[in-house]
Amino acid sequence: SMTTGSDWNDINPFIPDETLREILKLVPTMLLHASAIAHVNDLLMSCAKLEAQLDALRMQLDKSLTELETGAPNHKLASLVGVRTKAVTNLADQVAASLHASRHYIQQDATFDPRFLVFEFIRSLILRKGQVTIVRDFQRALEPHNLRAIKEAPETQQFYLAQQMLMGQGKTAVITPLLCLILADGRSLPIILLPEVLLSAGRGVLTATFATIINKRIYTLSCSRAAEAEPRYINLMQNALRYKGIVMTTPSAVKSVILKFLEVLVTLSDQADMS
């Protein structure tokens, strides 16, 4: 928050300034320590899984060697050994990457955006370099000067408003909630479009993220071609913006809103011509 001092004074107007400064120093230290512990716990779990995979691979190798000695090789078993070896390699790479994990949002002068740290604490993880880069690219792309460049001279655009990510890189569980945390500030309104079949799961991820330390309301915009043009739609959007919420909807609902808007415009135009 940009008004941390006044926020604390609203909670306790009698808190001394020196105590408040000490609290503001201790909070990030506590968050860094807690997220580091969570990371170590995840690393220990990965190591336990790796140990179990190695034991299973050792057993399969012993069995395969026994069959080779008897002169009755089992091709299916050899295939399983190959699959198990690949799994061990992937898990070992994951453990090695976790051992070398660092906080890529902290600058060389030790300054950082505290929202990244709070998000790590909420989700009990450490952000990957690629995830931090994508979020920062979105932040730069949404800066006013870049938006003006897109509108006035698209050929000079430096930061793009679209990103492509592979499966498993954290689009739903990391990138989207973190962007919502940053962008839902009362001045801008994040709107998430998901297919109908993924809407419930996506809402569950956001609800789990913003239901504890940081509370944000999750609004669902539903609209169809048969729906009436009612004030509740604009009220929903205004409330979401006012309370720093997040709107979730589907592409079909957005198309219905646009078509309903055009239909109302045509109706109003016809009425004006008749009068």
PDB file of C-alpha atoms in Angstrom:
ATOM      1  CA  SER A   1       0.000   0.000   0.000  1.00  0.00           C
ATOM      2  CA  MET A   2       1.156   3.522  -0.776  1.00  0.00           C
ATOM      3  CA  THR A   3      -0.567   4.725   2.415  1.00  0.00           C
ATOM      4  CA  THR A   4       0.831   2.181   4.856  1.00  0.00           C
ATOM      5  CA  GLY A   5       1.503   4.714   7.613  1.00  0.00           C
ATOM      6  CA  SER A   6      -2.007   6.176   7.556  1.00  0.00           C
ATOM      7  CA  ASP A   7      -3.497   2.670   7.338  1.00  0.00           C
ATOM      8  CA  TRP A   8      -1.701   1.654  10.523  1.00  0.00           C
ATOM      9  CA  ASN A   9      -2.781   4.886  12.217  1.00  0.00           C
ATOM     10  CA  ASP A  10      -6.381   4.121  11.330  1.00  0.00           C
ATOM     11  CA  ILE A  11      -6.016   0.752  13.073  1.00  0.00           C
ATOM     12  CA  ASN A  12      -4.202   2.189  16.092  1.00  0.00           C
ATOM     13  CA  PRO A  13      -3.872   5.999  16.200  1.00  0.00           C
ATOM     14  CA  PHE A  14      -1.775   5.785  19.383  1.00  0.00           C
ATOM     15  CA  ILE A  15       1.056   3.697  17.932  1.00  0.00           C
ATOM     16  CA  PRO A  16       4.421   5.529  18.248  1.00  0.00           C
ATOM     17  CA  ASP A  17       6.242   6.394  15.027  1.00  0.00           C
ATOM     18  CA  GLU A  18       9.333   4.479  16.128  1.00  0.00           C
ATOM     19  CA  THR A  19       7.269   1.335  16.762  1.00  0.00           C
ATOM     20  CA  LEU A  20       5.575   1.706  13.390  1.00  0.00           C
ATOM     21  CA  ARG A  21       8.929   1.972  11.602  1.00  0.00           C
ATOM     22  CA  GLU A  22      10.123  -1.150  13.426  1.00  0.00           C
ATOM     23  CA  ILE A  23       6.964  -3.033  12.399  1.00  0.00           C
ATOM     24  CA  LEU A  24       7.429  -2.044   8.756  1.00  0.00           C
ATOM     25  CA  LYS A  25      10.978  -3.417   8.920  1.00  0.00           C
ATOM     26  CA  LEU A  26       9.950  -6.688  10.553  1.00  0.00           C
ATOM     27  CA  VAL A  27       7.029  -7.504   8.254  1.00  0.00           C
ATOM     28  CA  PRO A  28       9.071  -8.085   5.064  1.00  0.00           C
ATOM     29  CA  THR A  29      11.672  -9.996   7.093  1.00  0.00           C
ATOM     30  CA  MET A  30       8.952 -12.285   8.432  1.00  0.00           C
ATOM     31  CA  LEU A  31       7.470 -12.797   4.960  1.00  0.00           C
ATOM     32  CA  LEU A  32      10.871 -13.628   3.474  1.00  0.00           C
ATOM     33  CA  HIS A  33      11.572 -16.097   6.272  1.00  0.00           C
ATOM     34  CA  ALA A  34       8.152 -17.776   6.026  1.00  0.00           C
ATOM     35  CA  SER A  35       8.246 -18.180   2.251  1.00  0.00           C
ATOM     36  CA  ALA A  36      11.798 -19.560   2.501  1.00  0.00           C
ATOM     37  CA  ILE A  37      10.590 -22.176   4.986  1.00  0.00           C
ATOM     38  CA  ALA A  38       7.749 -23.134   2.649  1.00  0.00           C
ATOM     39  CA  HIS A  39      10.241 -23.449  -0.206  1.00  0.00           C
ATOM     40  CA  VAL A  40      12.515 -25.692   1.882  1.00  0.00           C
ATOM     41  CA  ASN A  41       9.555 -27.887   2.833  1.00  0.00           C
ATOM     42  CA  ASP A  42       8.624 -28.283  -0.848  1.00  0.00           C
ATOM     43  CA  LEU A  43      12.257 -29.103  -1.615  1.00  0.00           C
ATOM     44  CA  LEU A  44      12.322 -31.789   1.083  1.00  0.00           C
ATOM     45  CA  MET A  45       9.157 -33.335  -0.338  1.00  0.00           C
ATOM     46  CA  SER A  46      10.731 -33.360  -3.802  1.00  0.00           C
ATOM     47  CA  CYS A  47      13.838 -35.023  -2.378  1.00  0.00           C
ATOM     48  CA  ALA A  48      11.694 -37.711  -0.735  1.00  0.00           C
ATOM     49  CA  LYS A  49       9.940 -38.338  -4.054  1.00  0.00           C
ATOM     50  CA  LEU A  50      13.313 -38.530  -5.802  1.00  0.00           C
ATOM     51  CA  GLU A  51      14.551 -41.051  -3.260  1.00  0.00           C
ATOM     52  CA  ALA A  52      11.450 -43.196  -3.793  1.00  0.00           C
ATOM     53  CA  GLN A  53      11.899 -43.010  -7.568  1.00  0.00           C
ATOM     54  CA  LEU A  54      15.541 -44.043  -7.246  1.00  0.00           C
ATOM     55  CA  ASP A  55      14.587 -47.038  -5.077  1.00  0.00           C
ATOM     56  CA  ALA A  56      11.979 -48.110  -7.619  1.00  0.00           C
ATOM     57  CA  LEU A  57      14.470 -47.706 -10.465  1.00  0.00           C
ATOM     58  CA  ARG A  58      17.061 -49.762  -8.562  1.00  0.00           C
ATOM     59  CA  MET A  59      14.556 -52.575  -8.084  1.00  0.00           C
ATOM     60  CA  GLN A  60      13.621 -52.554 -11.762  1.00  0.00           C
ATOM     61  CA  LEU A  61      17.274 -52.584 -12.796  1.00  0.00           C
ATOM     62  CA  ASP A  62      18.003 -55.545 -10.513  1.00  0.00           C
ATOM     63  CA  LYS A  63      15.043 -57.435 -11.937  1.00  0.00           C
ATOM     64  CA  SER A  64      16.083 -56.612 -15.492  1.00  0.00           C
ATOM     65  CA  LEU A  65      19.671 -57.801 -14.855  1.00  0.00           C
ATOM     66  CA  THR A  66      18.365 -61.034 -13.370  1.00  0.00           C
ATOM     67  CA  GLU A  67      16.298 -61.726 -16.473  1.00  0.00           C
ATOM     68  CA  LEU A  68      19.275 -60.970 -18.728  1.00  0.00           C
ATOM     69  CA  GLU A  69      21.394 -63.468 -16.803  1.00  0.00           C
ATOM     70  CA  THR A  70      18.738 -66.161 -17.257  1.00  0.00           C
ATOM     71  CA  GLY A  71      18.616 -65.455 -20.983  1.00  0.00           C
ATOM     72  CA  ALA A  72      14.947 -64.361 -20.974  1.00  0.00           C
ATOM     73  CA  PRO A  73      14.952 -60.582 -21.499  1.00  0.00           C
ATOM     74  CA  ASN A  74      11.649 -58.786 -20.878  1.00  0.00           C
ATOM     75  CA  HIS A  75      11.198 -55.957 -23.375  1.00  0.00           C
ATOM     76  CA  LYS A  76       8.271 -54.531 -21.416  1.00  0.00           C
ATOM     77  CA  LEU A  77      10.431 -54.312 -18.302  1.00  0.00           C
ATOM     78  CA  ALA A  78      13.198 -52.613 -20.284  1.00  0.00           C
ATOM     79  CA  SER A  79      10.658 -50.042 -21.464  1.00  0.00           C
ATOM     80  CA  LEU A  80       9.540 -49.420 -17.890  1.00  0.00           C
ATOM     81  CA  VAL A  81      13.166 -48.874 -16.878  1.00  0.00           C
ATOM     82  CA  GLY A  82      13.479 -46.208 -19.565  1.00  0.00           C
ATOM     83  CA  VAL A  83      10.326 -44.451 -18.396  1.00  0.00           C
ATOM     84  CA  ARG A  84      11.450 -44.579 -14.762  1.00  0.00           C
ATOM     85  CA  THR A  85      14.888 -43.227 -15.708  1.00  0.00           C
ATOM     86  CA  LYS A  86      13.275 -40.257 -17.459  1.00  0.00           C
ATOM     87  CA  ALA A  87      11.103 -39.561 -14.406  1.00  0.00           C
ATOM     88  CA  VAL A  88      14.166 -39.658 -12.137  1.00  0.00           C
ATOM     89  CA  THR A  89      16.028 -37.270 -14.435  1.00  0.00           C
ATOM     90  CA  ASN A  90      13.150 -34.786 -14.534  1.00  0.00           C
ATOM     91  CA  LEU A  91      12.709 -34.871 -10.777  1.00  0.00           C
ATOM     92  CA  ALA A  92      16.456 -34.454 -10.208  1.00  0.00           C
ATOM     93  CA  ASP A  93      16.442 -31.404 -12.507  1.00  0.00           C
ATOM     94  CA  GLN A  94      13.543 -29.992 -10.503  1.00  0.00           C
ATOM     95  CA  VAL A  95      15.400 -30.478  -7.222  1.00  0.00           C
ATOM     96  CA  ALA A  96      18.545 -28.885  -8.659  1.00  0.00           C
ATOM     97  CA  ALA A  97      16.567 -25.868  -9.887  1.00  0.00           C
ATOM     98  CA  SER A  98      14.933 -25.491  -6.465  1.00  0.00           C
ATOM     99  CA  LEU A  99      18.336 -25.531  -4.783  1.00  0.00           C
ATOM    100  CA  HIS A 100      19.429 -22.600  -6.938  1.00  0.00           C
ATOM    101  CA  ALA A 101      16.155 -20.661  -6.644  1.00  0.00           C
ATOM    102  CA  SER A 102      16.411 -16.935  -5.998  1.00  0.00           C
ATOM    103  CA  ARG A 103      14.034 -13.993  -5.770  1.00  0.00           C
ATOM    104  CA  HIS A 104      14.268 -12.418  -9.199  1.00  0.00           C
ATOM    105  CA  TYR A 105      12.111  -9.384  -8.338  1.00  0.00           C
ATOM    106  CA  ILE A 106      14.666  -8.012  -5.858  1.00  0.00           C
ATOM    107  CA  GLN A 107      16.912  -5.388  -7.450  1.00  0.00           C
ATOM    108  CA  GLN A 108      20.642  -5.050  -6.932  1.00  0.00           C
ATOM    109  CA  ASP A 109      20.061  -2.173  -4.501  1.00  0.00           C
ATOM    110  CA  ALA A 110      17.794  -4.493  -2.419  1.00  0.00           C
ATOM    111  CA  THR A 111      14.599  -2.674  -3.424  1.00  0.00           C
ATOM    112  CA  PHE A 112      11.586  -4.659  -4.577  1.00  0.00           C
ATOM    113  CA  ASP A 113       7.855  -4.521  -5.176  1.00  0.00           C
ATOM    114  CA  PRO A 114       6.319  -5.810  -1.901  1.00  0.00           C
ATOM    115  CA  ARG A 115       3.328  -7.233  -3.773  1.00  0.00           C
ATOM    116  CA  PHE A 116       5.559  -9.953  -5.215  1.00  0.00           C
ATOM    117  CA  LEU A 117       6.687 -10.898  -1.720  1.00  0.00           C
ATOM    118  CA  VAL A 118       3.144 -10.909  -0.316  1.00  0.00           C
ATOM    119  CA  PHE A 119       1.996 -13.117  -3.183  1.00  0.00           C
ATOM    120  CA  GLU A 120       4.818 -15.573  -2.500  1.00  0.00           C
ATOM    121  CA  PHE A 121       3.758 -15.708   1.131  1.00  0.00           C
ATOM    122  CA  ILE A 122       0.089 -16.268   0.245  1.00  0.00           C
ATOM    123  CA  ARG A 123       0.828 -19.058  -2.222  1.00  0.00           C
ATOM    124  CA  SER A 124       3.802 -20.551  -0.316  1.00  0.00           C
ATOM    125  CA  LEU A 125       6.141 -20.478  -3.313  1.00  0.00           C
ATOM    126  CA  ILE A 126       9.066 -18.624  -4.842  1.00  0.00           C
ATOM    127  CA  LEU A 127       8.363 -16.970  -8.176  1.00  0.00           C
ATOM    128  CA  ARG A 128      10.352 -18.198 -11.140  1.00  0.00           C
ATOM    129  CA  LYS A 129      12.370 -15.816 -13.266  1.00  0.00           C
ATOM    130  CA  GLY A 130      10.093 -16.294 -16.279  1.00  0.00           C
ATOM    131  CA  GLN A 131       7.003 -15.550 -14.210  1.00  0.00           C
ATOM    132  CA  VAL A 132       8.491 -12.343 -12.817  1.00  0.00           C
ATOM    133  CA  THR A 133       9.548 -11.276 -16.318  1.00  0.00           C
ATOM    134  CA  ILE A 134       6.077 -11.799 -17.796  1.00  0.00           C
ATOM    135  CA  VAL A 135       4.354  -9.894 -14.988  1.00  0.00           C
ATOM    136  CA  ARG A 136       6.798  -6.992 -15.318  1.00  0.00           C
ATOM    137  CA  ASP A 137       6.301  -6.960 -19.094  1.00  0.00           C
ATOM    138  CA  PHE A 138       2.565  -6.624 -18.535  1.00  0.00           C
ATOM    139  CA  GLN A 139       3.152  -3.808 -16.048  1.00  0.00           C
ATOM    140  CA  ARG A 140       5.316  -1.922 -18.549  1.00  0.00           C
ATOM    141  CA  ALA A 141       2.861  -2.595 -21.370  1.00  0.00           C
ATOM    142  CA  LEU A 142       0.037  -1.031 -19.348  1.00  0.00           C
ATOM    143  CA  GLU A 143       1.946   2.146 -18.531  1.00  0.00           C
ATOM    144  CA  PRO A 144       0.182   5.240 -19.966  1.00  0.00           C
ATOM    145  CA  HIS A 145       2.973   6.183 -22.368  1.00  0.00           C
ATOM    146  CA  ASN A 146       3.041   2.693 -23.873  1.00  0.00           C
ATOM    147  CA  LEU A 147      -0.751   2.633 -24.255  1.00  0.00           C
ATOM    148  CA  ARG A 148      -0.570   6.000 -26.021  1.00  0.00           C
ATOM    149  CA  ALA A 149       2.100   4.622 -28.355  1.00  0.00           C
ATOM    150  CA  ILE A 150      -0.149   1.664 -29.200  1.00  0.00           C
ATOM    151  CA  LYS A 151      -3.030   4.001 -29.988  1.00  0.00           C
ATOM    152  CA  GLU A 152      -1.150   6.715 -31.853  1.00  0.00           C
ATOM    153  CA  ALA A 153       1.752   4.858 -33.470  1.00  0.00           C
ATOM    154  CA  PRO A 154       1.464   1.061 -33.226  1.00  0.00           C
ATOM    155  CA  GLU A 155       4.689   0.570 -35.156  1.00  0.00           C
ATOM    156  CA  THR A 156       6.664   2.119 -32.249  1.00  0.00           C
ATOM    157  CA  GLN A 157       5.199  -0.203 -29.631  1.00  0.00           C
ATOM    158  CA  GLN A 158       7.877  -1.635 -27.353  1.00  0.00           C
ATOM    159  CA  PHE A 159       5.915  -3.756 -24.886  1.00  0.00           C
ATOM    160  CA  TYR A 160       3.182  -6.108 -26.002  1.00  0.00           C
ATOM    161  CA  LEU A 161      -0.161  -6.732 -24.341  1.00  0.00           C
ATOM    162  CA  ALA A 162      -0.239 -10.441 -25.206  1.00  0.00           C
ATOM    163  CA  GLN A 163       1.942 -13.256 -23.939  1.00  0.00           C
ATOM    164  CA  GLN A 164       2.110 -16.932 -24.832  1.00  0.00           C
ATOM    165  CA  MET A 165       3.001 -19.546 -22.210  1.00  0.00           C
ATOM    166  CA  LEU A 166       3.318 -23.306 -22.283  1.00  0.00           C
ATOM    167  CA  MET A 167       1.310 -25.621 -20.054  1.00  0.00           C
ATOM    168  CA  GLY A 168       2.662 -25.895 -16.516  1.00  0.00           C
ATOM    169  CA  GLN A 169       4.332 -22.462 -16.401  1.00  0.00           C
ATOM    170  CA  GLY A 170       1.779 -20.983 -14.004  1.00  0.00           C
ATOM    171  CA  LYS A 171      -0.735 -19.132 -16.192  1.00  0.00           C
ATOM    172  CA  THR A 172      -3.721 -19.901 -13.975  1.00  0.00           C
ATOM    173  CA  ALA A 173      -2.170 -20.426 -10.545  1.00  0.00           C
ATOM    174  CA  VAL A 174       0.531 -17.726 -10.561  1.00  0.00           C
ATOM    175  CA  ILE A 175       0.514 -15.178 -13.407  1.00  0.00           C
ATOM    176  CA  THR A 176      -3.218 -14.411 -13.417  1.00  0.00           C
ATOM    177  CA  PRO A 177      -3.668 -13.995  -9.627  1.00  0.00           C
ATOM    178  CA  LEU A 178      -0.481 -11.932  -9.331  1.00  0.00           C
ATOM    179  CA  LEU A 179      -1.568  -9.599 -12.139  1.00  0.00           C
ATOM    180  CA  CYS A 180      -4.968  -9.255 -10.472  1.00  0.00           C
ATOM    181  CA  LEU A 181      -3.265  -8.358  -7.184  1.00  0.00           C
ATOM    182  CA  ILE A 182      -1.236  -5.650  -8.922  1.00  0.00           C
ATOM    183  CA  LEU A 183      -3.869  -4.253 -11.296  1.00  0.00           C
ATOM    184  CA  ALA A 184      -6.996  -4.308  -9.092  1.00  0.00           C
ATOM    185  CA  ASP A 185      -6.125  -1.004  -7.411  1.00  0.00           C
ATOM    186  CA  GLY A 186      -9.394   0.926  -7.718  1.00  0.00           C
ATOM    187  CA  ARG A 187      -8.238   2.667 -10.901  1.00  0.00           C
ATOM    188  CA  SER A 188      -8.124  -0.306 -13.259  1.00  0.00           C
ATOM    189  CA  LEU A 189     -10.349  -3.372 -13.403  1.00  0.00           C
ATOM    190  CA  PRO A 190      -8.957  -6.817 -14.309  1.00  0.00           C
ATOM    191  CA  ILE A 191     -11.361  -8.862 -16.432  1.00  0.00           C
ATOM    192  CA  ILE A 192     -10.561 -12.545 -16.906  1.00  0.00           C
ATOM    193  CA  LEU A 193     -12.017 -14.407 -19.880  1.00  0.00           C
ATOM    194  CA  LEU A 194     -12.179 -18.180 -19.616  1.00  0.00           C
ATOM    195  CA  PRO A 195     -14.052 -20.897 -21.504  1.00  0.00           C
ATOM    196  CA  GLU A 196     -17.254 -21.963 -19.778  1.00  0.00           C
ATOM    197  CA  VAL A 197     -15.773 -25.311 -18.715  1.00  0.00           C
ATOM    198  CA  LEU A 198     -12.794 -23.626 -17.005  1.00  0.00           C
ATOM    199  CA  LEU A 199     -14.674 -20.771 -15.351  1.00  0.00           C
ATOM    200  CA  SER A 200     -15.437 -22.614 -12.110  1.00  0.00           C
ATOM    201  CA  ALA A 201     -11.867 -23.881 -11.697  1.00  0.00           C
ATOM    202  CA  GLY A 202     -10.412 -20.437 -12.411  1.00  0.00           C
ATOM    203  CA  ARG A 203     -12.759 -18.850  -9.889  1.00  0.00           C
ATOM    204  CA  GLY A 204     -11.639 -21.403  -7.325  1.00  0.00           C
ATOM    205  CA  VAL A 205      -7.968 -20.467  -7.795  1.00  0.00           C
ATOM    206  CA  LEU A 206      -8.672 -16.756  -7.348  1.00  0.00           C
ATOM    207  CA  THR A 207     -10.950 -17.339  -4.375  1.00  0.00           C
ATOM    208  CA  ALA A 208      -8.286 -19.416  -2.640  1.00  0.00           C
ATOM    209  CA  THR A 209      -5.690 -16.703  -3.304  1.00  0.00           C
ATOM    210  CA  PHE A 210      -7.731 -13.717  -2.153  1.00  0.00           C
ATOM    211  CA  ALA A 211      -9.668 -15.228   0.752  1.00  0.00           C
ATOM    212  CA  THR A 212      -7.081 -14.977   3.540  1.00  0.00           C
ATOM    213  CA  ILE A 213      -4.500 -12.203   3.939  1.00  0.00           C
ATOM    214  CA  ILE A 214      -5.627 -10.026   1.027  1.00  0.00           C
ATOM    215  CA  ASN A 215      -9.359 -10.042   0.402  1.00  0.00           C
ATOM    216  CA  LYS A 216     -10.673  -9.278  -3.056  1.00  0.00           C
ATOM    217  CA  ARG A 217     -14.171  -9.855  -4.319  1.00  0.00           C
ATOM    218  CA  ILE A 218     -14.576 -12.101  -7.334  1.00  0.00           C
ATOM    219  CA  TYR A 219     -17.464 -11.062  -9.596  1.00  0.00           C
ATOM    220  CA  THR A 220     -18.912 -13.240 -12.345  1.00  0.00           C
ATOM    221  CA  LEU A 221     -20.464 -11.499 -15.352  1.00  0.00           C
ATOM    222  CA  SER A 222     -23.138 -13.640 -16.999  1.00  0.00           C
ATOM    223  CA  CYS A 223     -25.058 -12.432 -20.020  1.00  0.00           C
ATOM    224  CA  SER A 224     -26.889 -13.984 -22.962  1.00  0.00           C
ATOM    225  CA  ARG A 225     -28.521 -12.684 -26.131  1.00  0.00           C
ATOM    226  CA  ALA A 226     -31.945 -13.178 -24.537  1.00  0.00           C
ATOM    227  CA  ALA A 227     -31.089 -11.076 -21.481  1.00  0.00           C
ATOM    228  CA  GLU A 228     -32.605  -7.652 -20.970  1.00  0.00           C
ATOM    229  CA  ALA A 229     -30.407  -4.570 -20.876  1.00  0.00           C
ATOM    230  CA  GLU A 230     -30.520  -3.859 -17.138  1.00  0.00           C
ATOM    231  CA  PRO A 231     -28.563  -1.566 -14.802  1.00  0.00           C
ATOM    232  CA  ARG A 232     -27.232  -4.582 -12.878  1.00  0.00           C
ATOM    233  CA  TYR A 233     -24.522  -5.133 -15.482  1.00  0.00           C
ATOM    234  CA  ILE A 234     -23.006  -1.674 -15.170  1.00  0.00           C
ATOM    235  CA  ASN A 235     -23.528  -1.788 -11.389  1.00  0.00           C
ATOM    236  CA  LEU A 236     -21.520  -5.014 -11.222  1.00  0.00           C
ATOM    237  CA  MET A 237     -18.619  -3.445 -13.103  1.00  0.00           C
ATOM    238  CA  GLN A 238     -18.727  -0.252 -11.047  1.00  0.00           C
ATOM    239  CA  ASN A 239     -18.777  -2.172  -7.760  1.00  0.00           C
ATOM    240  CA  ALA A 240     -15.870  -4.346  -8.890  1.00  0.00           C
ATOM    241  CA  LEU A 241     -13.841  -1.237  -9.719  1.00  0.00           C
ATOM    242  CA  ARG A 242     -14.818   0.562  -6.505  1.00  0.00           C
ATOM    243  CA  TYR A 243     -13.961  -2.335  -4.218  1.00  0.00           C
ATOM    244  CA  LYS A 244     -10.789  -3.331  -6.120  1.00  0.00           C
ATOM    245  CA  GLY A 245     -12.359  -6.572  -7.240  1.00  0.00           C
ATOM    246  CA  ILE A 246     -11.910  -8.916 -10.173  1.00  0.00           C
ATOM    247  CA  VAL A 247     -14.428  -9.747 -12.891  1.00  0.00           C
ATOM    248  CA  MET A 248     -14.561 -13.209 -14.432  1.00  0.00           C
ATOM    249  CA  THR A 249     -16.594 -14.015 -17.515  1.00  0.00           C
ATOM    250  CA  THR A 250     -16.666 -16.008 -20.744  1.00  0.00           C
ATOM    251  CA  PRO A 251     -16.098 -14.908 -24.356  1.00  0.00           C
ATOM    252  CA  SER A 252     -19.724 -15.689 -25.190  1.00  0.00           C
ATOM    253  CA  ALA A 253     -20.920 -13.412 -22.365  1.00  0.00           C
ATOM    254  CA  VAL A 254     -18.721 -10.557 -23.628  1.00  0.00           C
ATOM    255  CA  LYS A 255     -20.068 -11.012 -27.169  1.00  0.00           C
ATOM    256  CA  SER A 256     -23.612 -10.957 -25.794  1.00  0.00           C
ATOM    257  CA  VAL A 257     -22.911  -7.681 -23.968  1.00  0.00           C
ATOM    258  CA  ILE A 258     -21.491  -6.086 -27.127  1.00  0.00           C
ATOM    259  CA  LEU A 259     -24.396  -7.280 -29.271  1.00  0.00           C
ATOM    260  CA  LYS A 260     -26.918  -6.127 -26.670  1.00  0.00           C
ATOM    261  CA  PHE A 261     -25.202  -2.723 -26.588  1.00  0.00           C
ATOM    262  CA  LEU A 262     -25.453  -2.422 -30.383  1.00  0.00           C
ATOM    263  CA  GLU A 263     -29.086  -3.533 -30.261  1.00  0.00           C
ATOM    264  CA  VAL A 264     -29.906  -0.803 -27.741  1.00  0.00           C
ATOM    265  CA  LEU A 265     -28.116   1.787 -29.885  1.00  0.00           C
ATOM    266  CA  VAL A 266     -30.160   0.773 -32.926  1.00  0.00           C
ATOM    267  CA  THR A 267     -33.354   0.908 -30.891  1.00  0.00           C
ATOM    268  CA  LEU A 268     -32.545   4.387 -29.584  1.00  0.00           C
ATOM    269  CA  SER A 269     -31.643   5.554 -33.081  1.00  0.00           C
ATOM    270  CA  ASP A 270     -34.935   4.282 -34.468  1.00  0.00           C
ATOM    271  CA  GLN A 271     -36.858   5.978 -31.685  1.00  0.00           C
ATOM    272  CA  ALA A 272     -35.044   9.257 -32.383  1.00  0.00           C
ATOM    273  CA  ASP A 273     -35.893   9.012 -36.100  1.00  0.00           C
ATOM    274  CA  MET A 274     -39.548   8.368 -35.331  1.00  0.00           C
ATOM    275  CA  SER A 275     -39.765  11.382 -33.058  1.00  0.00           C
TER     276      SER A 275
END
